[in-house]
Amino acid sequence: MLDDMDRRIVDLLAANARISLKELAARVNLSSPSASERLRRLEDRGVIRAFTVEVEPQTLGYTLQAIVRIRPLPGQLSRVQKLIEEIPQFTECDKVTGDDCFIARLFVRSITEMDEIIDRIGDKAETNTAIVKAQLLKRRLPPL
Amino acid sequence: MLDDMDRRIVDLLAANARISLKELAARVNLSSPSASERLRRLEDRGVIRAFTVEVEPQTLGYTLQAIVRIRPLPGQLSRVQKLIEEIPQFTECDKVTGDDCFIARLFVRSITEMDEIIDRIGDKAETNTAIVKAQLLKRRLPPL
DNA sequence: AGTGAAAGATCCTTCTT
DNA sequence: AAGAAGGATCTTTCACT
């Protein structure tokens, strides 16, 4: 799937997406052209989907974070789905098997704001809100 | 908190973390030195924590993804916590309020692999596994 | 697949205003 | 915060292994 070189390239870019091709190449003991070619292929294959930035929500005033499980009432599924998409404080949402239909991550600046948002969904779905007390595991890559 | 310029800078870098300072500056109608200075401050303030890469787990063979809720049995909390950290297929884990103590994201290549991993936790915690059927919302930033 | 050299483009920072 | 500019740095092409 990925050979060892590819893995190292992905790891290095995951740690700092802004390093130059030249430095990337040096760190994995390849020439610049080779590293460039490998990077291009990783992008082409879709392994690397994007180069992006990790933002710390705390610094933007989002002091509260919650995981919200959402089970739409009969006939409300698509309306609930639309609502989740429209509320930008929801930053992630998965559709899952089991009793809960959706599991979403919510960032808010206060309990009041959280209450308001949950209320907007409340008449169209059963919700269960678990407030995040700590991040045991900060986002990482699965084994390459 | 962030002014409009900062917001645009963060947005642009979130979309492509590898653009040059020069291009970044041009896109927000600033000079390079100004853009450079703003970027430096965003990093210093901790707003931008890192420049990283978004990897598509599908392309690495991770065809299955699940959200696992984990409630350690009495006295097992720290052992469970350690176990989650040690299993690299867990890519995210939050400690939350409520009945479930942990909510984690799990990537696996097969149902068999999933079963094995859940079993390793099974004797130290109650678990509830919800398989991800679709990603309604792909990771995005909360409103800046 | 990969290397090394090299040319030409591009960039970042410093300085002045 | 802008603009100019110099010097550093980078990326890609090419010929070859």
CSV table of C-alpha atoms (C1' of nucleotides) in Angstrom, one decimal:
chain,number,residue,atom,x,y,z
A,1,MET,CA,0.0,0.0,0.0
A,2,LEU,CA,2.5,2.6,1.2
A,3,ASP,CA,6.1,1.7,1.4
A,4,ASP,CA,8.4,2.9,4.1
A,5,MET,CA,9.4,6.1,2.2
A,6,ASP,CA,5.8,7.1,1.7
A,7,ARG,CA,5.1,6.5,5.3
A,8,ARG,CA,7.9,8.8,6.4
A,9,ILE,CA,6.8,11.4,4.0
A,10,VAL,CA,3.3,11.4,5.3
A,11,ASP,CA,4.5,11.5,8.8
A,12,LEU,CA,6.8,14.4,8.2
A,13,LEU,CA,4.1,16.4,6.5
A,14,ALA,CA,1.6,15.5,9.2
A,15,ALA,CA,4.0,17.1,11.6
A,16,ASN,CA,4.7,20.1,9.5
A,17,ALA,CA,2.8,20.6,6.2
A,18,ARG,CA,4.8,23.7,5.3
A,19,ILE,CA,8.3,22.3,5.0
A,20,SER,CA,9.8,22.7,1.6
A,21,LEU,CA,10.3,19.8,-0.8
A,22,LYS,CA,14.0,20.2,-0.4
A,23,GLU,CA,13.9,19.7,3.4
A,24,LEU,CA,11.4,16.9,3.1
A,25,ALA,CA,13.7,15.1,0.7
A,26,ALA,CA,16.7,15.6,2.9
A,27,ARG,CA,14.9,14.3,6.0
A,28,VAL,CA,14.0,11.0,4.2
A,29,ASN,CA,17.3,10.7,2.4
A,30,LEU,CA,15.9,11.2,-1.1
A,31,SER,CA,16.7,13.6,-3.8
A,32,SER,CA,14.3,16.5,-4.3
A,33,PRO,CA,12.9,15.1,-7.6
A,34,SER,CA,12.2,11.8,-6.0
A,35,ALA,CA,10.5,13.3,-3.0
A,36,SER,CA,8.5,15.6,-5.3
A,37,GLU,CA,7.4,12.6,-7.4
A,38,ARG,CA,6.3,10.6,-4.4
A,39,LEU,CA,4.4,13.5,-3.0
A,40,ARG,CA,2.6,14.0,-6.2
A,41,ARG,CA,1.6,10.4,-6.3
A,42,LEU,CA,0.4,10.4,-2.7
A,43,GLU,CA,-1.9,13.3,-3.7
A,44,ASP,CA,-3.0,11.7,-6.9
A,45,ARG,CA,-3.8,8.4,-5.1
A,46,GLY,CA,-5.9,10.4,-2.7
A,47,VAL,CA,-3.8,9.3,0.3
A,48,ILE,CA,-3.1,12.9,1.1
A,49,ARG,CA,-6.4,14.7,0.7
A,50,ALA,CA,-5.4,18.2,1.8
A,51,PHE,CA,-2.8,20.3,3.5
A,52,THR,CA,-4.5,22.1,6.3
A,53,VAL,CA,-4.2,23.9,9.6
A,54,GLU,CA,-5.0,22.8,13.1
A,55,VAL,CA,-6.8,25.5,14.9
A,56,GLU,CA,-7.1,25.6,18.7
A,57,PRO,CA,-10.8,26.4,19.4
A,58,GLN,CA,-10.0,27.4,23.0
A,59,THR,CA,-8.1,30.4,21.8
A,60,LEU,CA,-11.2,31.5,19.9
A,61,GLY,CA,-13.4,31.5,22.9
A,62,TYR,CA,-14.8,28.0,22.5
A,63,THR,CA,-14.3,26.9,26.0
A,64,LEU,CA,-16.9,24.1,25.8
A,65,GLN,CA,-17.1,21.1,23.7
A,66,ALA,CA,-19.6,18.3,23.6
A,67,ILE,CA,-20.4,15.0,21.8
A,68,VAL,CA,-24.1,15.0,20.9
A,69,ARG,CA,-25.9,11.8,20.0
A,70,ILE,CA,-29.0,12.5,18.0
A,71,ARG,CA,-31.9,10.3,17.2
A,72,PRO,CA,-34.4,12.0,14.9
A,73,LEU,CA,-38.1,11.5,15.6
A,74,PRO,CA,-40.1,9.5,12.9
A,75,GLY,CA,-40.2,11.5,9.7
A,76,GLN,CA,-37.7,14.1,10.8
A,77,LEU,CA,-34.5,12.6,9.6
A,78,SER,CA,-33.8,14.8,6.7
A,79,ARG,CA,-34.8,17.9,8.5
A,80,VAL,CA,-32.5,17.1,11.4
A,81,GLN,CA,-29.7,16.4,9.0
A,82,LYS,CA,-30.1,19.8,7.3
A,83,LEU,CA,-30.2,21.5,10.7
A,84,ILE,CA,-26.9,19.9,11.8
A,85,GLU,CA,-25.3,21.1,8.6
A,86,GLU,CA,-26.6,24.6,9.0
A,87,ILE,CA,-25.4,25.1,12.6
A,88,PRO,CA,-21.7,25.8,12.2
A,89,GLN,CA,-20.9,25.0,15.8
A,90,PHE,CA,-21.3,21.4,14.8
A,91,THR,CA,-17.8,20.6,13.4
A,92,GLU,CA,-18.1,16.9,12.7
A,93,CYS,CA,-21.0,14.5,12.3
A,94,ASP,CA,-21.2,10.8,11.5
A,95,LYS,CA,-24.2,8.8,10.6
A,96,VAL,CA,-24.0,5.6,12.5
A,97,THR,CA,-25.7,2.2,13.0
A,98,GLY,CA,-27.6,1.6,16.3
A,99,ASP,CA,-30.1,3.5,18.2
A,100,ASP,CA,-28.5,6.9,17.7
A,101,CYS,CA,-28.6,7.9,14.2
A,102,PHE,CA,-26.0,10.8,14.3
A,103,ILE,CA,-23.1,11.5,16.5
A,104,ALA,CA,-21.8,15.0,16.3
A,105,ARG,CA,-19.1,17.2,17.9
A,106,LEU,CA,-20.2,20.6,19.1
A,107,PHE,CA,-18.2,23.7,20.0
A,108,VAL,CA,-19.7,26.5,22.0
A,109,ARG,CA,-18.6,29.6,24.0
A,110,SER,CA,-21.0,29.0,26.9
A,111,ILE,CA,-23.5,26.7,28.4
A,112,THR,CA,-26.2,29.1,27.3
A,113,GLU,CA,-25.2,28.8,23.7
A,114,MET,CA,-25.1,25.0,24.0
A,115,ASP,CA,-28.6,25.1,25.5
A,116,GLU,CA,-29.9,27.2,22.6
A,117,ILE,CA,-28.5,24.9,20.0
A,118,ILE,CA,-29.7,21.7,21.6
A,119,ASP,CA,-33.1,23.3,21.9
A,120,ARG,CA,-33.3,24.0,18.2
A,121,ILE,CA,-32.9,20.2,17.6
A,122,GLY,CA,-35.0,19.2,20.6
A,123,ASP,CA,-38.4,19.2,19.0
A,124,LYS,CA,-37.2,17.1,16.0
A,125,ALA,CA,-35.0,14.5,17.7
A,126,GLU,CA,-34.0,12.9,21.0
A,127,THR,CA,-30.6,14.1,22.0
A,128,ASN,CA,-28.0,13.0,24.4
A,129,THR,CA,-25.2,15.4,25.2
A,130,ALA,CA,-21.9,14.4,26.8
A,131,ILE,CA,-19.6,17.3,27.7
A,132,VAL,CA,-16.0,16.8,27.0
A,133,LYS,CA,-13.9,17.0,30.1
A,134,ALA,CA,-10.6,16.2,28.6
A,135,GLN,CA,-9.1,15.0,25.4
A,136,LEU,CA,-7.4,11.7,26.1
A,137,LEU,CA,-6.3,11.4,22.6
A,138,LYS,CA,-5.6,14.3,20.3
A,139,ARG,CA,-6.4,13.4,16.7
A,140,ARG,CA,-3.7,11.2,15.2
A,141,LEU,CA,-3.2,9.0,12.1
A,142,PRO,CA,-4.2,5.4,12.1
A,143,PRO,CA,-1.2,3.1,11.6
A,144,LEU,CA,0.3,3.5,8.1
B,1,MET,CA,-10.5,38.1,19.1
B,2,LEU,CA,-9.7,37.7,15.4
B,3,ASP,CA,-10.3,40.5,13.0
B,4,ASP,CA,-11.5,39.9,9.5
B,5,MET,CA,-8.0,39.7,8.0
B,6,ASP,CA,-7.0,37.0,10.5
B,7,ARG,CA,-10.1,35.1,9.7
B,8,ARG,CA,-9.4,35.1,6.0
B,9,ILE,CA,-5.8,34.1,6.6
B,10,VAL,CA,-6.9,31.1,8.7
B,11,ASP,CA,-9.5,30.1,6.2
B,12,LEU,CA,-7.1,30.2,3.3
B,13,LEU,CA,-4.5,28.2,5.2
B,14,ALA,CA,-7.1,25.7,6.3
B,15,ALA,CA,-7.9,25.2,2.6
B,16,ASN,CA,-4.3,25.0,1.6
B,17,ALA,CA,-1.6,25.1,4.2
B,18,ARG,CA,1.2,25.0,1.6
B,19,ILE,CA,0.6,28.3,-0.2
B,20,SER,CA,3.4,30.7,-0.1
B,21,LEU,CA,3.3,33.9,2.1
B,22,LYS,CA,3.3,35.9,-1.1
B,23,GLU,CA,0.2,34.2,-2.4
B,24,LEU,CA,-1.5,34.3,0.9
B,25,ALA,CA,-0.8,38.1,1.1
B,26,ALA,CA,-2.1,38.6,-2.4
B,27,ARG,CA,-5.4,36.8,-1.7
B,28,VAL,CA,-6.2,38.9,1.3
B,29,ASN,CA,-4.9,42.1,-0.2
B,30,LEU,CA,-2.1,42.6,2.1
B,31,SER,CA,1.6,43.1,1.5
B,32,SER,CA,3.9,40.1,2.2
B,33,PRO,CA,5.4,41.6,5.3
B,34,SER,CA,2.0,42.3,6.9
B,35,ALA,CA,0.7,38.8,6.1
B,36,SER,CA,3.9,37.3,7.5
B,37,GLU,CA,3.6,39.3,10.7
B,38,ARG,CA,-0.1,38.3,11.1
B,39,LEU,CA,0.7,34.7,10.5
B,40,ARG,CA,3.5,34.8,13.1
B,41,ARG,CA,1.1,36.3,15.6
B,42,LEU,CA,-1.6,33.7,14.9
B,43,GLU,CA,1.0,31.0,15.7
B,44,ASP,CA,2.3,32.8,18.7
B,45,ARG,CA,-1.2,33.2,20.1
B,46,GLY,CA,-1.8,29.5,19.6
B,47,VAL,CA,-4.7,30.0,17.3
B,48,ILE,CA,-2.9,28.0,14.6
B,49,ARG,CA,-1.4,25.1,16.4
B,50,ALA,CA,0.0,23.2,13.5
B,51,PHE,CA,0.2,22.8,9.8
B,52,THR,CA,-0.8,19.4,8.9
B,53,VAL,CA,-2.1,16.9,6.4
B,54,GLU,CA,-5.4,15.3,5.9
B,55,VAL,CA,-5.1,11.7,5.2
B,56,GLU,CA,-7.9,9.6,3.7
B,57,PRO,CA,-8.0,6.4,5.7
B,58,GLN,CA,-10.0,4.6,3.0
B,59,THR,CA,-7.0,4.7,0.7
B,60,LEU,CA,-4.9,2.9,3.4
B,61,GLY,CA,-7.3,0.0,3.6
B,62,TYR,CA,-9.3,1.3,6.6
B,63,THR,CA,-12.7,0.5,5.2
B,64,LEU,CA,-14.4,0.5,8.5
B,65,GLN,CA,-14.8,3.2,11.1
B,66,ALA,CA,-16.6,3.2,14.4
B,67,ILE,CA,-17.5,5.4,17.3
B,68,VAL,CA,-16.9,3.4,20.5
B,69,ARG,CA,-18.4,4.4,23.8
B,70,ILE,CA,-16.5,3.0,26.7
B,71,ARG,CA,-17.4,2.7,30.4
B,72,PRO,CA,-14.6,1.2,32.4
B,73,LEU,CA,-15.6,-1.3,35.2
B,74,PRO,CA,-14.9,-0.1,38.7
B,75,GLY,CA,-11.2,0.2,39.4
B,76,GLN,CA,-10.3,-0.2,35.7
B,77,LEU,CA,-10.3,3.4,34.6
B,78,SER,CA,-6.6,4.0,34.3
B,79,ARG,CA,-6.0,0.6,32.7
B,80,VAL,CA,-8.6,1.2,30.1
B,81,GLN,CA,-7.2,4.6,29.4
B,82,LYS,CA,-3.7,3.2,28.9
B,83,LEU,CA,-5.1,0.5,26.6
B,84,ILE,CA,-6.9,3.1,24.4
B,85,GLU,CA,-3.7,5.1,24.0
B,86,GLU,CA,-1.7,2.0,23.1
B,87,ILE,CA,-4.1,0.8,20.4
B,88,PRO,CA,-3.1,3.0,17.4
B,89,GLN,CA,-6.4,2.2,15.6
B,90,PHE,CA,-8.0,4.6,18.1
B,91,THR,CA,-7.4,7.9,16.5
B,92,GLU,CA,-9.4,10.2,18.8
B,93,CYS,CA,-10.7,9.8,22.3
B,94,ASP,CA,-12.6,12.2,24.6
B,95,LYS,CA,-13.3,11.8,28.3
B,96,VAL,CA,-16.8,13.0,28.8
B,97,THR,CA,-19.5,13.5,31.4
B,98,GLY,CA,-22.4,11.1,31.7
B,99,ASP,CA,-22.6,7.3,31.8
B,100,ASP,CA,-20.0,6.7,29.2
B,101,CYS,CA,-16.6,7.8,30.3
B,102,PHE,CA,-14.8,7.7,27.0
B,103,ILE,CA,-15.9,8.2,23.4
B,104,ALA,CA,-13.4,7.1,20.8
B,105,ARG,CA,-13.0,6.8,17.1
B,106,LEU,CA,-11.7,3.6,15.7
B,107,PHE,CA,-10.4,2.7,12.3
B,108,VAL,CA,-10.0,-0.9,11.2
B,109,ARG,CA,-9.5,-2.9,8.0
B,110,SER,CA,-12.1,-5.5,8.7
B,111,ILE,CA,-14.8,-6.6,11.1
B,112,THR,CA,-12.5,-9.2,12.4
B,113,GLU,CA,-9.9,-6.6,13.4
B,114,MET,CA,-12.7,-4.6,15.0
B,115,ASP,CA,-13.8,-7.6,17.0
B,116,GLU,CA,-10.3,-8.3,18.2
B,117,ILE,CA,-9.8,-4.8,19.4
B,118,ILE,CA,-13.1,-4.5,21.2
B,119,ASP,CA,-12.4,-7.8,22.9
B,120,ARG,CA,-9.2,-6.5,24.3
B,121,ILE,CA,-11.2,-3.9,26.1
B,122,GLY,CA,-14.2,-6.0,26.8
B,123,ASP,CA,-13.1,-7.5,30.1
B,124,LYS,CA,-12.2,-4.1,31.6
B,125,ALA,CA,-15.1,-2.0,30.4
B,126,GLU,CA,-18.6,-2.0,29.0
B,127,THR,CA,-18.5,-0.9,25.4
B,128,ASN,CA,-21.0,0.3,22.8
B,129,THR,CA,-19.9,0.3,19.2
B,130,ALA,CA,-21.6,2.3,16.5
B,131,ILE,CA,-20.4,1.7,13.0
B,132,VAL,CA,-20.0,4.8,10.8
B,133,LYS,CA,-22.2,4.5,7.8
B,134,ALA,CA,-21.6,7.9,6.3
B,135,GLN,CA,-19.8,11.2,7.2
B,136,LEU,CA,-22.6,13.7,7.2
B,137,LEU,CA,-20.1,16.5,8.1
B,138,LYS,CA,-16.4,16.3,7.2
B,139,ARG,CA,-14.4,18.1,9.9
B,140,ARG,CA,-14.7,21.8,9.6
B,141,LEU,CA,-13.8,24.9,11.7
B,142,PRO,CA,-16.2,26.4,14.2
B,143,PRO,CA,-17.2,29.9,13.3
B,144,LEU,CA,-14.3,32.3,13.5
C,1,DA,C1',12.7,4.4,-9.0
C,2,DG,C1',16.3,7.4,-8.2
C,3,DT,C1',20.5,10.8,-8.6
C,4,DG,C1',23.0,15.2,-9.3
C,5,DA,C1',23.6,19.4,-11.4
C,6,DA,C1',21.9,23.7,-12.9
C,7,DA,C1',18.9,27.3,-14.6
C,8,DG,C1',15.4,30.0,-13.8
C,9,DA,C1',11.7,31.1,-11.1
C,10,DT,C1',10.1,32.3,-6.6
C,11,DC,C1',10.3,33.7,-2.2
C,12,DC,C1',11.1,36.0,2.4
C,13,DT,C1',12.8,39.6,5.0
C,14,DT,C1',14.9,43.9,5.8
C,15,DC,C1',14.6,48.7,5.3
C,16,DT,C1',12.5,53.0,4.3
C,17,DT,C1',8.4,55.7,4.2
D,1,DA,C1',0.8,48.7,6.7
D,2,DA,C1',3.1,49.3,1.8
D,3,DG,C1',6.7,48.9,-1.5
D,4,DA,C1',11.2,48.0,-3.3
D,5,DA,C1',15.0,45.1,-3.6
D,6,DG,C1',18.7,42.0,-2.6
D,7,DG,C1',20.1,37.7,-1.5
D,8,DA,C1',18.7,33.3,-0.2
D,9,DT,C1',16.0,29.4,-1.4
D,10,DC,C1',13.4,26.5,-4.0
D,11,DT,C1',11.5,23.5,-7.7
D,12,DT,C1',11.7,21.4,-11.9
D,13,DT,C1',14.0,19.8,-16.0
D,14,DC,C1',17.3,16.9,-18.0
D,15,DA,C1',20.7,13.5,-18.8
D,16,DC,C1',22.1,9.4,-16.8
D,17,DT,C1',22.1,5.0,-13.8
